[in-house]
Coordinates of C-alpha atoms in Angstrom, one line a residue:
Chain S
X223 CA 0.0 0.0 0.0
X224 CA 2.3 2.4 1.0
X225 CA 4.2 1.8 -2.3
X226 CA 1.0 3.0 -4.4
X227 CA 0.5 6.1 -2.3
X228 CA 1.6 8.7 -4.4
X229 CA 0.3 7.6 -7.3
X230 CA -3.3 7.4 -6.0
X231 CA -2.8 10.5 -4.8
X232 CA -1.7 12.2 -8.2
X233 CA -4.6 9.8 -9.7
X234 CA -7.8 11.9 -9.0
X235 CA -5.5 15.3 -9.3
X236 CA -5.0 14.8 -13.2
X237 CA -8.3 12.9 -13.7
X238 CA -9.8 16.5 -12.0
X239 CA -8.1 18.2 -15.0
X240 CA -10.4 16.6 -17.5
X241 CA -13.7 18.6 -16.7
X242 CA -14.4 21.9 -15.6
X243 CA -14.4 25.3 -16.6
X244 CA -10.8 25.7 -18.4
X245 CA -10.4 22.2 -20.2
X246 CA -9.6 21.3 -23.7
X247 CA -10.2 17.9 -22.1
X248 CA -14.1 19.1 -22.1
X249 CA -15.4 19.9 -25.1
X250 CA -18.5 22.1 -25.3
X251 CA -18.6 23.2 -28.7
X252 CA -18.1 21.8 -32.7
X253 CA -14.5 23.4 -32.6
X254 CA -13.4 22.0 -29.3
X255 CA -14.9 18.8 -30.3
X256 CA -12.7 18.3 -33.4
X257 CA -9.6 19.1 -31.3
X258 CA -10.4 16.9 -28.5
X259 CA -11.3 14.1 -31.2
X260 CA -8.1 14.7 -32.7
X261 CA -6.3 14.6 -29.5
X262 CA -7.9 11.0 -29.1
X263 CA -6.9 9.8 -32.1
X264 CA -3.1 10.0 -31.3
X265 CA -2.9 9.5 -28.1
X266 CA -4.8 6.3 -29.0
X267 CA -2.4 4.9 -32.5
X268 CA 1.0 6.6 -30.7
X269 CA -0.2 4.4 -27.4
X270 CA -0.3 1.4 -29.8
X271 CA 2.8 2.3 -31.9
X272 CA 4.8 2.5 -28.4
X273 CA 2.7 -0.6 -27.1
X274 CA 4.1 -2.5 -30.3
X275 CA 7.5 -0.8 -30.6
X276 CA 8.5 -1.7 -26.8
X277 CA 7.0 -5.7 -27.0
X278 CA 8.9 -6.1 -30.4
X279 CA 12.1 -5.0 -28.0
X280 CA 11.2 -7.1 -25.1
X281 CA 10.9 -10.0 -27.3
X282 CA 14.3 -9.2 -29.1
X283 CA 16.1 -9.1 -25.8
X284 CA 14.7 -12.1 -24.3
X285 CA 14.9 -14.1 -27.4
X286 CA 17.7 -16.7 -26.9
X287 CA 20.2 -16.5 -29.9
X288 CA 21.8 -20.2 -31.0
X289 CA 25.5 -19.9 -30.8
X290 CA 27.1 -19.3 -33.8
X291 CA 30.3 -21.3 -35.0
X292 CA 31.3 -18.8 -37.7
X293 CA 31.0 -15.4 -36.8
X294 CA 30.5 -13.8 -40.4
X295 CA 28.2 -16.9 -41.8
X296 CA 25.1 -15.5 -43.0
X297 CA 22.0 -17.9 -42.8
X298 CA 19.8 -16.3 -45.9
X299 CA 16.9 -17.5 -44.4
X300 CA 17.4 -15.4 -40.9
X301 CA 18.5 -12.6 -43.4
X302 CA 15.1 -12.5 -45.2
X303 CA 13.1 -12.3 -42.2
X304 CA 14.7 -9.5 -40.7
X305 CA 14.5 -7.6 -44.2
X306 CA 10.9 -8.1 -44.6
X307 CA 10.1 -7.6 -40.9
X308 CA 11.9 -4.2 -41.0
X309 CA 10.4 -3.2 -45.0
X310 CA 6.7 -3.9 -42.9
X311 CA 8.0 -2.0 -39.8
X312 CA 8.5 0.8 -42.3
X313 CA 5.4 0.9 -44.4
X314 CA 3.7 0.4 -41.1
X315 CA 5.1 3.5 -40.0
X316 CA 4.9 5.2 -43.6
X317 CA 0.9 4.4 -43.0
X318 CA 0.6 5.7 -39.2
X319 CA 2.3 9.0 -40.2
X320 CA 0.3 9.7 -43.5
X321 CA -3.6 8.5 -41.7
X322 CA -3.0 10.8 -39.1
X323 CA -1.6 13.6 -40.9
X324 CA -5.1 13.1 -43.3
X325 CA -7.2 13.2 -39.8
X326 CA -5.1 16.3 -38.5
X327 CA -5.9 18.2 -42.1
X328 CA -9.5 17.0 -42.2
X329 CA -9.7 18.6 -38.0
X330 CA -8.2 21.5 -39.6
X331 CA -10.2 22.4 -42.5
X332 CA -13.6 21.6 -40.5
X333 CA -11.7 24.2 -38.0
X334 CA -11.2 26.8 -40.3
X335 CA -13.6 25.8 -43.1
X336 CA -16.7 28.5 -40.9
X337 CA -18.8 29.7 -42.9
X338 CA -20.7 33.7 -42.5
X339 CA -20.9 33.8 -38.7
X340 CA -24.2 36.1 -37.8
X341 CA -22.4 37.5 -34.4
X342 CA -18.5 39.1 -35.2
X343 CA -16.5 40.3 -32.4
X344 CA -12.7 42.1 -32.3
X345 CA -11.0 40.8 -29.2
X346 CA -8.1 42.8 -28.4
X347 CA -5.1 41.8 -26.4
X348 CA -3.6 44.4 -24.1
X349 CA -0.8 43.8 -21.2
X350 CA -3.1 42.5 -19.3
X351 CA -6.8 42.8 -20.2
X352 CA -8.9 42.0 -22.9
X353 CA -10.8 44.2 -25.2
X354 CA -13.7 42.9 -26.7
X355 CA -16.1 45.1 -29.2
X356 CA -19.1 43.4 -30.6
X357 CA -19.6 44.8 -34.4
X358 CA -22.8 45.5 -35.7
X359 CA -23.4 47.3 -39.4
X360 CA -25.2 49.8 -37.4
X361 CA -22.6 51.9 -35.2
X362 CA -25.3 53.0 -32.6
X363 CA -25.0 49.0 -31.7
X364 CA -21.7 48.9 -31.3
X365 CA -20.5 48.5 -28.1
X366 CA -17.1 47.8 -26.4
X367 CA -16.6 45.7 -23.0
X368 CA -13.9 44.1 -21.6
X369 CA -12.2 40.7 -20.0
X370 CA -16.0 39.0 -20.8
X371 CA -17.1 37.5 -23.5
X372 CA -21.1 36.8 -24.1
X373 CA -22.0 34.2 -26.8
X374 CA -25.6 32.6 -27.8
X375 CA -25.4 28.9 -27.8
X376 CA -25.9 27.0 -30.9
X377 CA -24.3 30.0 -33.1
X378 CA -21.0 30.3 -34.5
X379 CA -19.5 33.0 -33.1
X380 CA -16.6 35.1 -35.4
X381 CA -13.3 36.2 -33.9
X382 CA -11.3 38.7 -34.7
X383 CA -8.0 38.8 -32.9
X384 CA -5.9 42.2 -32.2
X385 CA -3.2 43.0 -30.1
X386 CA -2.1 46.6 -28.4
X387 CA 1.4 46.3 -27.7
X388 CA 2.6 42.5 -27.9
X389 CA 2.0 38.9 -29.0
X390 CA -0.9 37.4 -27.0
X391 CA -2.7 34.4 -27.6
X392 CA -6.5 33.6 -27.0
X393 CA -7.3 30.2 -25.7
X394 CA -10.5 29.1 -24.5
X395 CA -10.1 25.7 -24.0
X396 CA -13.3 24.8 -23.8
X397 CA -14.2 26.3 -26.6
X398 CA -11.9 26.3 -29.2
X399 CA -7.9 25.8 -30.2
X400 CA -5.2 28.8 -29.6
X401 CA -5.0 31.5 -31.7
X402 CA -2.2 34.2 -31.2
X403 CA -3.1 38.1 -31.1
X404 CA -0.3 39.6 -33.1
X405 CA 0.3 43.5 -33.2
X406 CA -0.5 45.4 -36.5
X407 CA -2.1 41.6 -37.7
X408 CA -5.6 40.4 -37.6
X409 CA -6.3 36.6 -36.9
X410 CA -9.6 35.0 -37.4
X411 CA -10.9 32.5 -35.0
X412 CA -14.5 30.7 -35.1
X413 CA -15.6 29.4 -31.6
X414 CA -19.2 27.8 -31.0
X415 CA -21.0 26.8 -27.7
X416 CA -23.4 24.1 -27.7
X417 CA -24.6 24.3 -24.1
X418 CA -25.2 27.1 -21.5
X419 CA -22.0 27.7 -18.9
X420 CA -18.8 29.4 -18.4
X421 CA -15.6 29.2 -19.4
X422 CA -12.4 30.5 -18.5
X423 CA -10.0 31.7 -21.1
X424 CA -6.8 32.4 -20.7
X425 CA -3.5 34.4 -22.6
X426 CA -1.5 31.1 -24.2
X427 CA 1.7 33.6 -25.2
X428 CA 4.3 34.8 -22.5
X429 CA 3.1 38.9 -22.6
X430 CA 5.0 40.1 -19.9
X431 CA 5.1 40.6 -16.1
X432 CA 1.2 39.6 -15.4
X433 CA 0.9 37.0 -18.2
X434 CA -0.4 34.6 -15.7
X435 CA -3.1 37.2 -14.8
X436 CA -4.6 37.9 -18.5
X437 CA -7.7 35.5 -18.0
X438 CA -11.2 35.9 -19.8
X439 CA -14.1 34.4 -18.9
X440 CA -17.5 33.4 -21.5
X441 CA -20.4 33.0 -21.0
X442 CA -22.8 31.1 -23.4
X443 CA -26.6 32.0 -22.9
X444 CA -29.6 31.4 -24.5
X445 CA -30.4 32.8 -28.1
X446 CA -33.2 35.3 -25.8
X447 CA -30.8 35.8 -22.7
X448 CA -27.6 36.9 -24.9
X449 CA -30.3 39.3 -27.0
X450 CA -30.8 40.7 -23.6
X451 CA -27.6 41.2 -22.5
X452 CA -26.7 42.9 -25.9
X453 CA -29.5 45.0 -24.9
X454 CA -28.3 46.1 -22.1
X455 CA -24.8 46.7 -22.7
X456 CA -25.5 48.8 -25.5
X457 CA -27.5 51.6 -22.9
X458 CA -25.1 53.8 -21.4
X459 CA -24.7 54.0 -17.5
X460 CA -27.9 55.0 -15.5
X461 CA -26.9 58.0 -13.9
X462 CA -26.8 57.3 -9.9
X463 CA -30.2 58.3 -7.9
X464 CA -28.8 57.9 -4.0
X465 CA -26.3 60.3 -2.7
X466 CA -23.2 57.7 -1.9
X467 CA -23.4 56.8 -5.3
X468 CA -23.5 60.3 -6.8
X469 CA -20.6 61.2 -4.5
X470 CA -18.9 58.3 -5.9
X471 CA -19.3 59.2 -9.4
X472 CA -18.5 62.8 -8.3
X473 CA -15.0 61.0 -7.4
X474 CA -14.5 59.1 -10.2
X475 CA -14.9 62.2 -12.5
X476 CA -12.4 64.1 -10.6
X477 CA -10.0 61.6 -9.6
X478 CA -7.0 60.1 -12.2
X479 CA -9.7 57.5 -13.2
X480 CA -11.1 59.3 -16.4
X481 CA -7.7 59.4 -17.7
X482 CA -7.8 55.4 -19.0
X483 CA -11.3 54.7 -18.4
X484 CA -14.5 55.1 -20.2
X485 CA -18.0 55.8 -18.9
X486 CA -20.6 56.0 -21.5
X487 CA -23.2 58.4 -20.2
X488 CA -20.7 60.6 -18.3
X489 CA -17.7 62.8 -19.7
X490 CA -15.3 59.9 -18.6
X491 CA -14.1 58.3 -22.2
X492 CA -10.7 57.5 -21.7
X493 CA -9.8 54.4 -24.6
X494 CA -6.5 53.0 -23.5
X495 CA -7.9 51.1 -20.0
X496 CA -11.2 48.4 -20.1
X497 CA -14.1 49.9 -20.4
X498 CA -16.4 50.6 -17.3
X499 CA -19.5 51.6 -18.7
X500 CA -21.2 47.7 -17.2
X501 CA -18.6 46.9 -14.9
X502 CA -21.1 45.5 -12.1
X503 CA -22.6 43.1 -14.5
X504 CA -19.3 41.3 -15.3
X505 CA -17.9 38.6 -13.1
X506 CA -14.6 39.4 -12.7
X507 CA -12.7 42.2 -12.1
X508 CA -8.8 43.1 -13.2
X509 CA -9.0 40.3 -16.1
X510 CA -10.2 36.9 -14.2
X511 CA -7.9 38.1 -11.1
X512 CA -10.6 38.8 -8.4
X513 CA -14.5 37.8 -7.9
X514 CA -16.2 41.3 -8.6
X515 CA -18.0 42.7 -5.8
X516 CA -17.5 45.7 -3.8
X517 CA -14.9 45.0 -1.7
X518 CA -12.5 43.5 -4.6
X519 CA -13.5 46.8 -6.4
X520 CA -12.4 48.7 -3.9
X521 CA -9.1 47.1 -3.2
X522 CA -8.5 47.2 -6.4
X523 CA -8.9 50.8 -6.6
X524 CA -6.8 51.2 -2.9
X525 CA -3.5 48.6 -4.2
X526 CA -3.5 47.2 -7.5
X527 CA -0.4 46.9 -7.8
X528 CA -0.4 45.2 -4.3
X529 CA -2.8 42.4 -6.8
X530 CA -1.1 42.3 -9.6
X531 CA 2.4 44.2 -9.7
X532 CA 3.2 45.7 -12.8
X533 CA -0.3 46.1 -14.6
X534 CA -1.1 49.8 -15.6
X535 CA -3.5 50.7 -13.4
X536 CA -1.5 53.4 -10.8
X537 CA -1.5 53.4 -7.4
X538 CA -4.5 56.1 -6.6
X539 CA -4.2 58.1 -3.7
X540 CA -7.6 58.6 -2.4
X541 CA -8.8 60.1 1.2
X542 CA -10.3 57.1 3.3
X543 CA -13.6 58.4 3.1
X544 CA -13.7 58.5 -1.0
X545 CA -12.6 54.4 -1.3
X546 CA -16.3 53.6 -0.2
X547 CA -18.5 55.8 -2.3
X548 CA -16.5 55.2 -5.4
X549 CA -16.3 51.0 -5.0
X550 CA -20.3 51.7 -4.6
X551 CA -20.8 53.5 -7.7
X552 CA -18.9 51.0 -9.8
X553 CA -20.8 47.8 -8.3
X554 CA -24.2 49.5 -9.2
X555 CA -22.8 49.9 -12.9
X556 CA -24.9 47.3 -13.8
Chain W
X40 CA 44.5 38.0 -10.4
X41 CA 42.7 35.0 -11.4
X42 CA 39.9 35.4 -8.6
X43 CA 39.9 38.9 -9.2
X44 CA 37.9 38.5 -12.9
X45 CA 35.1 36.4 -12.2
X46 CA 34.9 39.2 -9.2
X47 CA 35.2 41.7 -11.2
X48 CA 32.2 39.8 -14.0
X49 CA 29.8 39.5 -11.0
X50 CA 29.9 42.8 -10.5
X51 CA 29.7 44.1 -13.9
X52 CA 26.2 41.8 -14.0
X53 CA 24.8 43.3 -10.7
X54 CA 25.3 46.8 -11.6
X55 CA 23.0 46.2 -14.7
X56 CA 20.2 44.8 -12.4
X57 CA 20.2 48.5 -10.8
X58 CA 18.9 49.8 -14.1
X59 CA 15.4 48.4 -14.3
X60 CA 14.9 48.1 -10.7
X61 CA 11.0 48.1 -10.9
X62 CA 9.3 50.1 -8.0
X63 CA 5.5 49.2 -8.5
X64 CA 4.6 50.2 -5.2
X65 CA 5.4 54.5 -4.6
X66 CA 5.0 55.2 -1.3
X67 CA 0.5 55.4 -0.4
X68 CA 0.9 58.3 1.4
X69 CA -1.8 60.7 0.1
X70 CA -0.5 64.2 -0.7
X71 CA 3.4 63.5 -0.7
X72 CA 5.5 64.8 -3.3
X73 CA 4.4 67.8 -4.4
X74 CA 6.6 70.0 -1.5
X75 CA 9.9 68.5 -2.7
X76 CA 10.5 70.5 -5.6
X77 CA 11.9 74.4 -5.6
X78 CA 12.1 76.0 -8.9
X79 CA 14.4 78.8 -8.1
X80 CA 17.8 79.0 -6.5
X81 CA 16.7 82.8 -5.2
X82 CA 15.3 82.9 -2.1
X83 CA 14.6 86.2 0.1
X84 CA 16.9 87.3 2.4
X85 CA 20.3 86.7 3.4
X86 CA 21.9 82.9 4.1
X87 CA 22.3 80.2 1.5
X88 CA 20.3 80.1 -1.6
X89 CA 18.2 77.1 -1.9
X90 CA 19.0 73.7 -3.4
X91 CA 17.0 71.9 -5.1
X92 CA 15.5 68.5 -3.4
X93 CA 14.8 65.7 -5.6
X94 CA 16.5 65.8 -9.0
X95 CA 14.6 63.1 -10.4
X96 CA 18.0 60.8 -10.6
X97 CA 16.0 58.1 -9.4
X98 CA 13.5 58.3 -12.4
X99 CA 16.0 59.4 -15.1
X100 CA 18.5 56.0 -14.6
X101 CA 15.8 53.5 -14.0
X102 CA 15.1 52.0 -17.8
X103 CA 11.5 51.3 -15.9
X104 CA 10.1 54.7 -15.1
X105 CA 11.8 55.7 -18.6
X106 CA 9.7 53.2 -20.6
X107 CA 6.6 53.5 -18.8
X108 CA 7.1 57.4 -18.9
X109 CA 7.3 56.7 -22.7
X110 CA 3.9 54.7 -22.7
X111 CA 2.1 57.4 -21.0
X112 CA 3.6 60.5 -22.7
X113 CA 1.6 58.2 -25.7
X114 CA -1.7 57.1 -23.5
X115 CA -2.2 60.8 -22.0
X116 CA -1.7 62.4 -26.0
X117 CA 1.3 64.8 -24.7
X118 CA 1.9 63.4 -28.8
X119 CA -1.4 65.3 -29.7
X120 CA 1.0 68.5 -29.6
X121 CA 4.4 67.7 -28.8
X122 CA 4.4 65.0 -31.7
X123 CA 7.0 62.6 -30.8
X124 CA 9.2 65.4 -29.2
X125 CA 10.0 67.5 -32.5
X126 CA 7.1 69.5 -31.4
X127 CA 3.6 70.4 -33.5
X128 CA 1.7 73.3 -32.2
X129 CA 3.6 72.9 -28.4
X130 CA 7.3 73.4 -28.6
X131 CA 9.7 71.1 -29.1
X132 CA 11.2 68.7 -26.6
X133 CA 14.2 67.4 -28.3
X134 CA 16.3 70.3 -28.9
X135 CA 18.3 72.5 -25.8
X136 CA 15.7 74.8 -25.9
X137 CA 13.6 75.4 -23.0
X138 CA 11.0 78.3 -22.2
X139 CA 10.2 77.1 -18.4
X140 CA 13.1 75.6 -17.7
X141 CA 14.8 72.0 -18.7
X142 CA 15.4 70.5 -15.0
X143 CA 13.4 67.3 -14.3
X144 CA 11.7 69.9 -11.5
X145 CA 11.0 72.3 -14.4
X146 CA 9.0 69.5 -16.3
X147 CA 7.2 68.0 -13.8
X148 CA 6.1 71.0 -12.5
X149 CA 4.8 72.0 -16.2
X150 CA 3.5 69.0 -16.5
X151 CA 1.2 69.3 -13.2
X152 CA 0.4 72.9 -13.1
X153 CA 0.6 73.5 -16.8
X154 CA 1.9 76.5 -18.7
X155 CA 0.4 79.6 -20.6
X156 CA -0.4 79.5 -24.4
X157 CA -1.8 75.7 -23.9
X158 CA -0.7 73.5 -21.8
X159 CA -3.2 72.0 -19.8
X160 CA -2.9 71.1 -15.8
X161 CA -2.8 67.5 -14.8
X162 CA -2.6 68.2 -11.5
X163 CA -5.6 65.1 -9.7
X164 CA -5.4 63.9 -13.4
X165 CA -2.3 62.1 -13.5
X166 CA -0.4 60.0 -10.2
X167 CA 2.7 62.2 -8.9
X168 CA 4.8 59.1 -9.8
X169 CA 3.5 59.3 -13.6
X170 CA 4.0 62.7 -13.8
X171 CA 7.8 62.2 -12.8
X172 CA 8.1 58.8 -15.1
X173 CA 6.8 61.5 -17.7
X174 CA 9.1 64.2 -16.9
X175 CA 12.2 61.5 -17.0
X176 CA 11.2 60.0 -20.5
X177 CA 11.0 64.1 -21.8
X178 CA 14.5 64.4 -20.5
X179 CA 15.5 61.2 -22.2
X180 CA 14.6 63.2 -25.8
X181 CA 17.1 65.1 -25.4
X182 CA 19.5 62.3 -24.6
X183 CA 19.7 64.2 -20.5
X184 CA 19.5 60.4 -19.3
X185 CA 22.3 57.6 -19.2
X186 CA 22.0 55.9 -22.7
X187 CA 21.8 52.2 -21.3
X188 CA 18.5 53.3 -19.1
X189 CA 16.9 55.6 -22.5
X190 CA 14.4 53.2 -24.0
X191 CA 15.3 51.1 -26.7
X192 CA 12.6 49.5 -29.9
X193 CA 9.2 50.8 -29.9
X194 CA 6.4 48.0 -30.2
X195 CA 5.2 49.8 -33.1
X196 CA 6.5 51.8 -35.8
X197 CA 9.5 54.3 -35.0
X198 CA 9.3 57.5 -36.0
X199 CA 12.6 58.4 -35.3
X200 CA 15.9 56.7 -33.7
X201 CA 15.1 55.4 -30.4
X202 CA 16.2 57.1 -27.4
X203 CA 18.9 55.1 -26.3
X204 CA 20.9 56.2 -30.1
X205 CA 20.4 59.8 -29.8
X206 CA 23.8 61.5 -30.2
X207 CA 25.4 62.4 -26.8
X208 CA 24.7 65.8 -27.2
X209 CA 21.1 67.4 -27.4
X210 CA 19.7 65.8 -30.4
X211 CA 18.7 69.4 -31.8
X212 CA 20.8 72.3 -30.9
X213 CA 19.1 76.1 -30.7
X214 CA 16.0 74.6 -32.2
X215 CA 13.8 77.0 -33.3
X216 CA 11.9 79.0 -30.3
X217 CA 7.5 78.4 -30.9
X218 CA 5.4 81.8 -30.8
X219 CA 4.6 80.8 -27.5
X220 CA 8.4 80.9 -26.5
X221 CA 8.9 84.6 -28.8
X222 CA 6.3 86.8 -26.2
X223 CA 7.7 90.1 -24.9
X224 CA 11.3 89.0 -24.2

């Protein structure tokens, strides 16, 4: 028993890698499926090939060789048998190489074979957020949020893939293979979600000091649900009715915040920080770092460099009093 | 002699690690900064004529504060008039010419309090700290920083040589003055 510890330790802690929220393990969608089917398919022939490979050696070693009397005598017979066993080793191999490089093209052009997609979205990658803008041909319906991504399920959903400053790459395993964000490029990516949940995303390309911290989460609704939240996100913020909140937004105006960030509905429309205009209604604050919710928002706002050291939001130097009204305001952006 | 080189290596490779030394956390204290610079060497009276507090040395050799100064002298659209430093319809930062002054103090406090004929205030718009990382990277235009803290590549297209291949001397000598600069002299 005590010899098998570890390993039934380890056991459950990969098995517990193969579902959940961030898995290429656990498809939800036509994309992811092809991958993970793909990823199936060689792990099951290159099991086999190394199966076969390391018998074929066992045998060869434990196979007991009759002494020979004359060291250089050739026994054509012997000689025949090895030629033909290594000729079928090699169009064996020949076979396994060329099937699954026809399976990996056929994954591929299924991949990338997407037709006209009815919803198109930029996703831009910043050190360390994610800027998302969902097109429509009519630019009142545009609208720009950030580190969240909203999809209807059972649609194909068209990517297009930005960057700001450096190489990032957008993986949502769940959802879809990598695909990098390259600066002054754009890459197309097609992801679909054929059941309701969320997913956590997450920068595949070293970017820096807070790579680790570049997360995005999606969030596949219903065909009436994501109309809603389109809706919604489209409005610009509802000015605040009670006093702590007014005070708050008082602060925000006045305070380095307007500098970066963007308000729509008040004269805050900074471009170069994520977009605050619905900042309540997202999940996560600081790009998948912290649970939103008032008290994240407003240590956020108090240390984020004490969060996540590095990223471009400055340290703010605020009077006690102000931290409270401000976090306020921003939770009831809803 | 032969224990002396790897010495002498070692410490060649820990000097460089000074250089982008990065400070993400300025001291939280609310209101600090803003006393510690003096403009003027006159002061009133009899005794010692002031000196000036902080030069900024701690901004202007840190390759950090220079490159983030450099990303927000982009962000906050100093480019909008200053262009890349040659200068647009606000004067020029490259050249040895300087209305208010060309001392790390002089810039920072242009930067926060803002000049006449145009430049705005930041002062409550922009962090104390990202003023001076500002203030650094203007110096580093006109090549006033050590050349292996300037910043190097842009991520994007560069307009001009980077910082850090300027010429030793001020890239532009007696540039020309901007109307702003030619009031009553």
């Amino acid at each position: 028993m005590r010899c098998c510890r570890p390993a039934l330790l380890t056991a459950p802690l990969l098995l517990t890698a193969c579902s959940g929220w961030q898995s290429s393990l656990d498809p939800q969608g036509p994309q992811a499926d092809f991958l993970a089917g793909l990823f199936w398919v060689f792990t099951a022939a290159l099991t086999a090939v190394w199966l076969l490979t390391m018998a074929a050696l066992i045998v060869a070693l434990l196979r007991r060789q009759s002494a020979r009397t004359e060291p250089l005598e050739l026994d054509p017979r012997a000689e025949r048998g090895m030629a033909r066993a290594v000729g079928a080793a090699a169009a064996l191999t020949l076979l396994v190489i060329v099937a699954l490089t026809v399976v990996s093209y056929g994954a591929q052009r299924a991949l990338f074979s997407g037709g006209e997609a009815p919803l198109t979205l930029q996703v831009k990658g910043h050190q360390w957020w994610w800027e998302v803008t969902y097109e429509d041909p009519l630019p009142s319906r545009q609208f720009t949020t950030a580190n969240e991504i909203h999809v209807p399920v059972g649609q194909p959903v068209n990517i297009k893939l930005k960057s700001a400053d450096v190489i990032h790459s957008f993986w949502v395993p769940n959802l879809a293979g990598k695909m990098d964000a390259i600066p002054g490029r754009e890459n197309r990516l097609v992801l679909q979600a054929s059941k309701e949940g969320v997913f956590r995303g997450q920068c595949a390309e070293f970017c820096g000091w807070q790579h680790a911290h570049m997360g995005i989460t999606v969030v596949a609704h219903s065909l009436e649900d994501f109309a809603r939240w389109r809706e919604s996100q489209i409005s610009a913020a509802e000015p605040p009715d009670d006093p702590v909140r007014k005070r708050g937004m008082q602060i925000f105006l006045s305070k380095p915040c307007v500098m970066c960030h963007q308000i729509r509905g008040t004269p805050a429309a900074g471009k170069v920080a994520p977009d605050l205009t619905h900042i309540g209604s997202r999940l996560h604050i600081a790009a998948g770092t912290l649970p939103n919710g008032r008290g994240n928002l407003a240590a956020w706002i108090v240390d984020a460099q004490g969060i996540k050291p590095g990223a471009h939001m400055p340290l703010i130097k605020l009077e006690a009093e102000e931290v409270e009204p401000l976090a306020r305001y921003l939770e009831g952006l809803k | 002699m032969k224990r002396l080189l790897p010495i002498a290596a070692a410490l060649v490779f820990l000097s460089a690690c000074e250089r982008e030394d990065r400070e993400f956390r300025p001291s939280p204290v609310a209101g600090g900064g803003d006393a510690a610079i003096s403009l003027s060497s006159i002061a009133p009276g009899p005794g010692p004529a002031e000196t000036r507090g902080d030069t900024g040395k701690a901004y202007e050799e840190n390759a950090y504060h220079l490159s983030e100064g450099k990303r927000l002298f982009a962000w906050f659209n100093c480019k909008g008039c200053h262009a890349n430093g040659g200068g647009g319809s606000g004067p020029a930062l490259m050249d040895d010419r300087w209305i208010y002054g060309g001392e790390f103090q002089n810039i920072v406090q242009s930067i926060r309090e803002g000049r006449p004929n145009g430049m705005p205030s930041f002062r409550g718009k922009i962090p104390d700290e990202l003023i001076m990382q500002i203030a650094a990277y203007v110096r580093s235009m006109g090549r006033h920083v050590p050349m292996d803290a300037a910043p190097g590549r842009n991520d994007d297209l560069m307009p001009r040589p980077s910082e850090h291949r300027l010429p030793s001397s001020p890239a532009v000598t007696r540039g020309t003055v901007p109307p702003s600069g030619q009031a009553p002299q």
